[in-house]
Short mmCIF file of C-alpha atoms in Angstrom, two decimals:
data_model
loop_
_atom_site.label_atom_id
_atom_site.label_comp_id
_atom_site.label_asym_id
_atom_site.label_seq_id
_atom_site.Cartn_x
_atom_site.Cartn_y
_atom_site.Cartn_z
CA UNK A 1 116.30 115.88 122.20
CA UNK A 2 113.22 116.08 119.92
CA UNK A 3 112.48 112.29 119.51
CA UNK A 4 109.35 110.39 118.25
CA UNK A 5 108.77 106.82 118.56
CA UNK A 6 106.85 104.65 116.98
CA UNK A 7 105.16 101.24 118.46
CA UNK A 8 102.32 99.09 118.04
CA UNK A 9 103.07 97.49 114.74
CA UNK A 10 103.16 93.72 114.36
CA UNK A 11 101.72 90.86 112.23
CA UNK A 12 97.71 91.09 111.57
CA UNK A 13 94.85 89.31 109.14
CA UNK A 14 93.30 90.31 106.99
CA UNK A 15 90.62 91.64 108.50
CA UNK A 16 91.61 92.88 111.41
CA UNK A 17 92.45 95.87 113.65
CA UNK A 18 95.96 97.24 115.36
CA UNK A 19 96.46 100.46 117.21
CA UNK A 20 99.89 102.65 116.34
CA UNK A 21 101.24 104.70 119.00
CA UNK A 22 103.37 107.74 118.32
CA UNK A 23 105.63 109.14 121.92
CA UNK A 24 106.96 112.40 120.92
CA UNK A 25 109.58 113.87 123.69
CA UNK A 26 111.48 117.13 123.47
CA UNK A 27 109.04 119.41 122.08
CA UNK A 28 105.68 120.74 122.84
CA UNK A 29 103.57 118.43 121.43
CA UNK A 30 100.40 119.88 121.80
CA UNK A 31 101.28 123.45 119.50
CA UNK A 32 101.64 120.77 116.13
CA UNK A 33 99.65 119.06 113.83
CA UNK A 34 101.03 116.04 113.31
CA UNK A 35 100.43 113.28 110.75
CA UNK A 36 100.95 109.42 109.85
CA UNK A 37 103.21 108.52 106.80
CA UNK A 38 103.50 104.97 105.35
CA UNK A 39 105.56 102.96 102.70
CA UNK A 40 105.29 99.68 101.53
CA UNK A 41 108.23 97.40 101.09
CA UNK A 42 110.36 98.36 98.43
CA UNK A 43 107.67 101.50 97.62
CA UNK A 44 107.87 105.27 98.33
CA UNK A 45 106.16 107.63 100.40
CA UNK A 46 102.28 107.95 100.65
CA UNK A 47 100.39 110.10 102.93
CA UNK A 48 97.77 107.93 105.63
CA UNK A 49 96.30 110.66 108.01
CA UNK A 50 97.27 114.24 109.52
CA UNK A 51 95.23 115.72 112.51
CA UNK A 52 95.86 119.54 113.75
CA UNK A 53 97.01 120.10 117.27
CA UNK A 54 93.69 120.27 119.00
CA UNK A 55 92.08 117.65 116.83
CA UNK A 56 90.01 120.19 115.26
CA UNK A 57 91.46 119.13 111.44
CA UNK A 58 91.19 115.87 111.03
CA UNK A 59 92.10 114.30 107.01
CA UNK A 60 92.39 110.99 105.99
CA UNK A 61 93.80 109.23 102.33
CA UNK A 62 91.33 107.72 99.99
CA UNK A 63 92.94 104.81 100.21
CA UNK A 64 92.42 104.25 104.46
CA UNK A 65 89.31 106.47 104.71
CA UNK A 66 86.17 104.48 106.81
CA UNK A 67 89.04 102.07 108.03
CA UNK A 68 91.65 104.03 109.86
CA UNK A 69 91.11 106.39 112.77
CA UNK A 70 93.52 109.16 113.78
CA UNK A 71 93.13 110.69 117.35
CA UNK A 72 95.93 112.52 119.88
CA UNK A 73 96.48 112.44 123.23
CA UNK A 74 98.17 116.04 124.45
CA UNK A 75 98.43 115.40 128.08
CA UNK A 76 100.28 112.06 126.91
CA UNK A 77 101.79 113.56 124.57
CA UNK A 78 100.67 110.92 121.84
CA UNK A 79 99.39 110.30 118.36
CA UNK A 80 97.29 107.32 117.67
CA UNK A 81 96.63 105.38 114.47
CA UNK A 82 93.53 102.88 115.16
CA UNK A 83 93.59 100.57 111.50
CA UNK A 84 90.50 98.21 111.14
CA UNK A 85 89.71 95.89 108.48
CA UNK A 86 93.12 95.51 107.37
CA UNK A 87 94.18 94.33 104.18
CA UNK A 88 97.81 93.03 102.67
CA UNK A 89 97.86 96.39 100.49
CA UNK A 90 98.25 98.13 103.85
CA UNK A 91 101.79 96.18 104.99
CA UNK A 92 103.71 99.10 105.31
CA UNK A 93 106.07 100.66 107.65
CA UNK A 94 104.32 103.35 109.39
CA UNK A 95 105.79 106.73 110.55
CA UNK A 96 104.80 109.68 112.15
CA UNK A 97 106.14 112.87 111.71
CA UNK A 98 105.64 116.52 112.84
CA UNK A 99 104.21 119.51 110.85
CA UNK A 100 106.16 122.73 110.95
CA UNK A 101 107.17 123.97 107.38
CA UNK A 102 107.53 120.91 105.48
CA UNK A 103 107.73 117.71 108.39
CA UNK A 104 111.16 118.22 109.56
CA UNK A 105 111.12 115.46 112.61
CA UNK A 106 110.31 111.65 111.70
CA UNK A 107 110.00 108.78 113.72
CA UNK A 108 112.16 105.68 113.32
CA UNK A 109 108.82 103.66 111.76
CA UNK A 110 106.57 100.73 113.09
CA UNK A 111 106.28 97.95 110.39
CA UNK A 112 102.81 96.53 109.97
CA UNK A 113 102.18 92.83 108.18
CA UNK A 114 99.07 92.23 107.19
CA UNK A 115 99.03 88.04 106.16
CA UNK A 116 97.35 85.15 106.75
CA UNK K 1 93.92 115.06 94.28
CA UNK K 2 97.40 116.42 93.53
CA UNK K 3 99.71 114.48 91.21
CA UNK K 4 103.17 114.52 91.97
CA UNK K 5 105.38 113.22 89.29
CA UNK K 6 109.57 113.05 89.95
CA UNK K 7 111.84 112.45 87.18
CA UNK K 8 114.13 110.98 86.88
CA UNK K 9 113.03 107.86 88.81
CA UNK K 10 116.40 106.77 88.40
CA UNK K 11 119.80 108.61 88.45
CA UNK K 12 123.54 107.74 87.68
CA UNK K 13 126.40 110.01 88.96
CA UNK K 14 129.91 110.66 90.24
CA UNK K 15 131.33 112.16 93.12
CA UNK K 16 131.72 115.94 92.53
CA UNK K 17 128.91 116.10 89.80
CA UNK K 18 125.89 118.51 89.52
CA UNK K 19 122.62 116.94 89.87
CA UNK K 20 119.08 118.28 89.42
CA UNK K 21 115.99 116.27 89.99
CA UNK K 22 112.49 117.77 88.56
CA UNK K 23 109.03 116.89 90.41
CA UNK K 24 105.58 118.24 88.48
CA UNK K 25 102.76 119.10 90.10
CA UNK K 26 99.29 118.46 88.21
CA UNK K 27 98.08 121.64 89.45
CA UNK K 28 99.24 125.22 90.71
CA UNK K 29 100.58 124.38 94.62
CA UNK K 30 102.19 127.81 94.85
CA UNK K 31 105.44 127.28 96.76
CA UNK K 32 103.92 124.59 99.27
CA UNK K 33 106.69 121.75 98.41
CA UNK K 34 109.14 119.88 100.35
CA UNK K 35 112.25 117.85 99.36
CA UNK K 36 113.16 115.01 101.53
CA UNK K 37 116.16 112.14 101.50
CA UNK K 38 116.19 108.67 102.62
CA UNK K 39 118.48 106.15 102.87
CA UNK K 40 117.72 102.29 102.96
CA UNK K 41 116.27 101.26 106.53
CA UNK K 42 116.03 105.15 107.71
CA UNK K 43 113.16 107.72 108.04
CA UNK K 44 113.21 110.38 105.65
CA UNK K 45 115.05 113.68 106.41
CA UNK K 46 113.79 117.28 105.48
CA UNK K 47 116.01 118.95 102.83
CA UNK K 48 113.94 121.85 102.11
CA UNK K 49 110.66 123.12 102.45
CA UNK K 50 108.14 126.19 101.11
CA UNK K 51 110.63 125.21 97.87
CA UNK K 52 113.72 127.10 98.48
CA UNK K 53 114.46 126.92 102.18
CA UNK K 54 117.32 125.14 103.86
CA UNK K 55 116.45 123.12 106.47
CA UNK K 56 118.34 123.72 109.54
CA UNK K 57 121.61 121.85 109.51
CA UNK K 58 121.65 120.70 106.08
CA UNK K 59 124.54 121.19 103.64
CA UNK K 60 124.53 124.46 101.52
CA UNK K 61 125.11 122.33 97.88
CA UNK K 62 121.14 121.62 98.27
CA UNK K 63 119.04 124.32 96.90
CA UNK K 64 115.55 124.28 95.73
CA UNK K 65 113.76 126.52 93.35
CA UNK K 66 110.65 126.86 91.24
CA UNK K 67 107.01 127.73 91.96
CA UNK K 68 103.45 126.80 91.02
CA UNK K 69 104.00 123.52 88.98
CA UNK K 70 107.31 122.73 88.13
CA UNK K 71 110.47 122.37 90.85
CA UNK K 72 113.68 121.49 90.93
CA UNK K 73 116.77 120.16 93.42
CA UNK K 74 120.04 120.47 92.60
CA UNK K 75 123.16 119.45 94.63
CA UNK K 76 125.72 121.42 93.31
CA UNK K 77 128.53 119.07 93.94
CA UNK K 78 127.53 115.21 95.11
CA UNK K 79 129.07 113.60 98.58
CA UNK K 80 129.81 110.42 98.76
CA UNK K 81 126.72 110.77 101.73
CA UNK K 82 124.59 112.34 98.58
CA UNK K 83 123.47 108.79 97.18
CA UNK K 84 120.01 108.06 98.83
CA UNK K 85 116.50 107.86 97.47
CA UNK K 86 114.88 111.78 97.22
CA UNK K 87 111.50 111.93 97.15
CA UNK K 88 109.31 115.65 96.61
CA UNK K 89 106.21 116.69 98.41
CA UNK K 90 103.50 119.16 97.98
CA UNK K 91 101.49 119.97 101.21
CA UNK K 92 99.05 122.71 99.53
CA UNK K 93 96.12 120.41 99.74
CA UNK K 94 96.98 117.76 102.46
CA UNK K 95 99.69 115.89 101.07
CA UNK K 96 101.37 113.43 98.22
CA UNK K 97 104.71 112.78 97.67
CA UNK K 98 106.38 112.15 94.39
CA UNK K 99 106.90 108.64 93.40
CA UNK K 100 110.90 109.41 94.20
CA UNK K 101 114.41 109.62 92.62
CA UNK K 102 117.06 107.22 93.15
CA UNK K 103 120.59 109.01 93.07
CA UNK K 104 123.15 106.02 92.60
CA UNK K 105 126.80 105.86 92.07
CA UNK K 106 128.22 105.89 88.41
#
């Protein structure tokens, strides 16, 4: 089954720094680009980050650029979301998805608070 | 940046009805646009993508059309499964999705 799943997400600061993790399963991970999707509570869709499958493209949103870091691991078969100076507009829930015409597989999302 | 814009934002219908839903594109994004549906709690799901192709398993009453700026999805008769937020996307020049449409039972 093709399957990604997200983890990492929790409560944070303002301020500071948590690592996503992406585990995709069922597919060969390292022929996509890939890409991390959030929405805020009650909000719709915005685009955070997409990287190609060798980690040649990288792009980031204006909104996380300078703070968040997008990387892969293909021999893990893993996508990474490294967020640093967090602030409350970034309390989201967080999903990855793969790229193949439009992104047809979605995780089930990783919900990040960022509170004090 | 592209500017996505869906309308409505908010739609009222009955079981068995024909709905369209329009998303705008501030600029030309050829035929690079997705359609996706979520329901509360859930991930979205691809609908269609390049703007007129079925995703793999989904129900023939969606259908997408339209090219450059202006798209459409229509459901050509609503399920009772149909109600769900849709949301467009144009991946031309990374991505943005539309701010979404609400389909919700009249």
């Amino acid at each position: 089954e093709v399957q990604l799943v997200e983890s990492g997400g929790g409560l944070v600061k303002p301020g500071g720094s948590l690592r996503l993790s992406c585990a995709a399963s069922g597919f060969t991970f390292s022929s996509y680009s890939m890409n991390w999707v959030r929405q805020a509570p009650g909000k719709g869709l915005e685009w955070v980050s997409s990287i190609s499958s060798s980690s040649s493209y990288i792009y980031y949103a204006d909104s996380v650029k300078g703070r968040f870091t997008i990387s892969r691991d293909n021999a893990k078969n893993s996508l990474y979301l490294q967020m640093n100076s967090l602030r409350a507009e970034d309390t989201a829930v967080y999903y990855c998805a793969r790229v193949v015409f439009g992104w047809d597989v979605w995780g089930q999302g990783t919900t990040v608070t960022v509170s004090s | 940046d592209i500017q996505m814009t869906q309308s409505p934002s908010t739609l009222s219908a009955s079981v068995g009805d024909r709905v369209t839903i329009t998303c705008r594109a501030s600029q030309s994004i050829s035929s690079w646009l997705a359609w996706y549906q979520q329901k509360p709690g859930k991930a979205p799901k691809l609908l269609i993508y390049d703007a007129s192709s079925l995703e793999s398993g989904v129900p023939s009453r969606f259908s997408g059309s339209g090219s450059g700026t202006e798209f459409t999805l229509t459901i050509s008769s609503l399920q009772p499964d149909d109600f769900a937020t849709y949301y467009c996307q144009q991946y031309n020049s990374y991505s943005t999705f539309g701010g979404g449409t609400k389909v919700e039972i009249k």
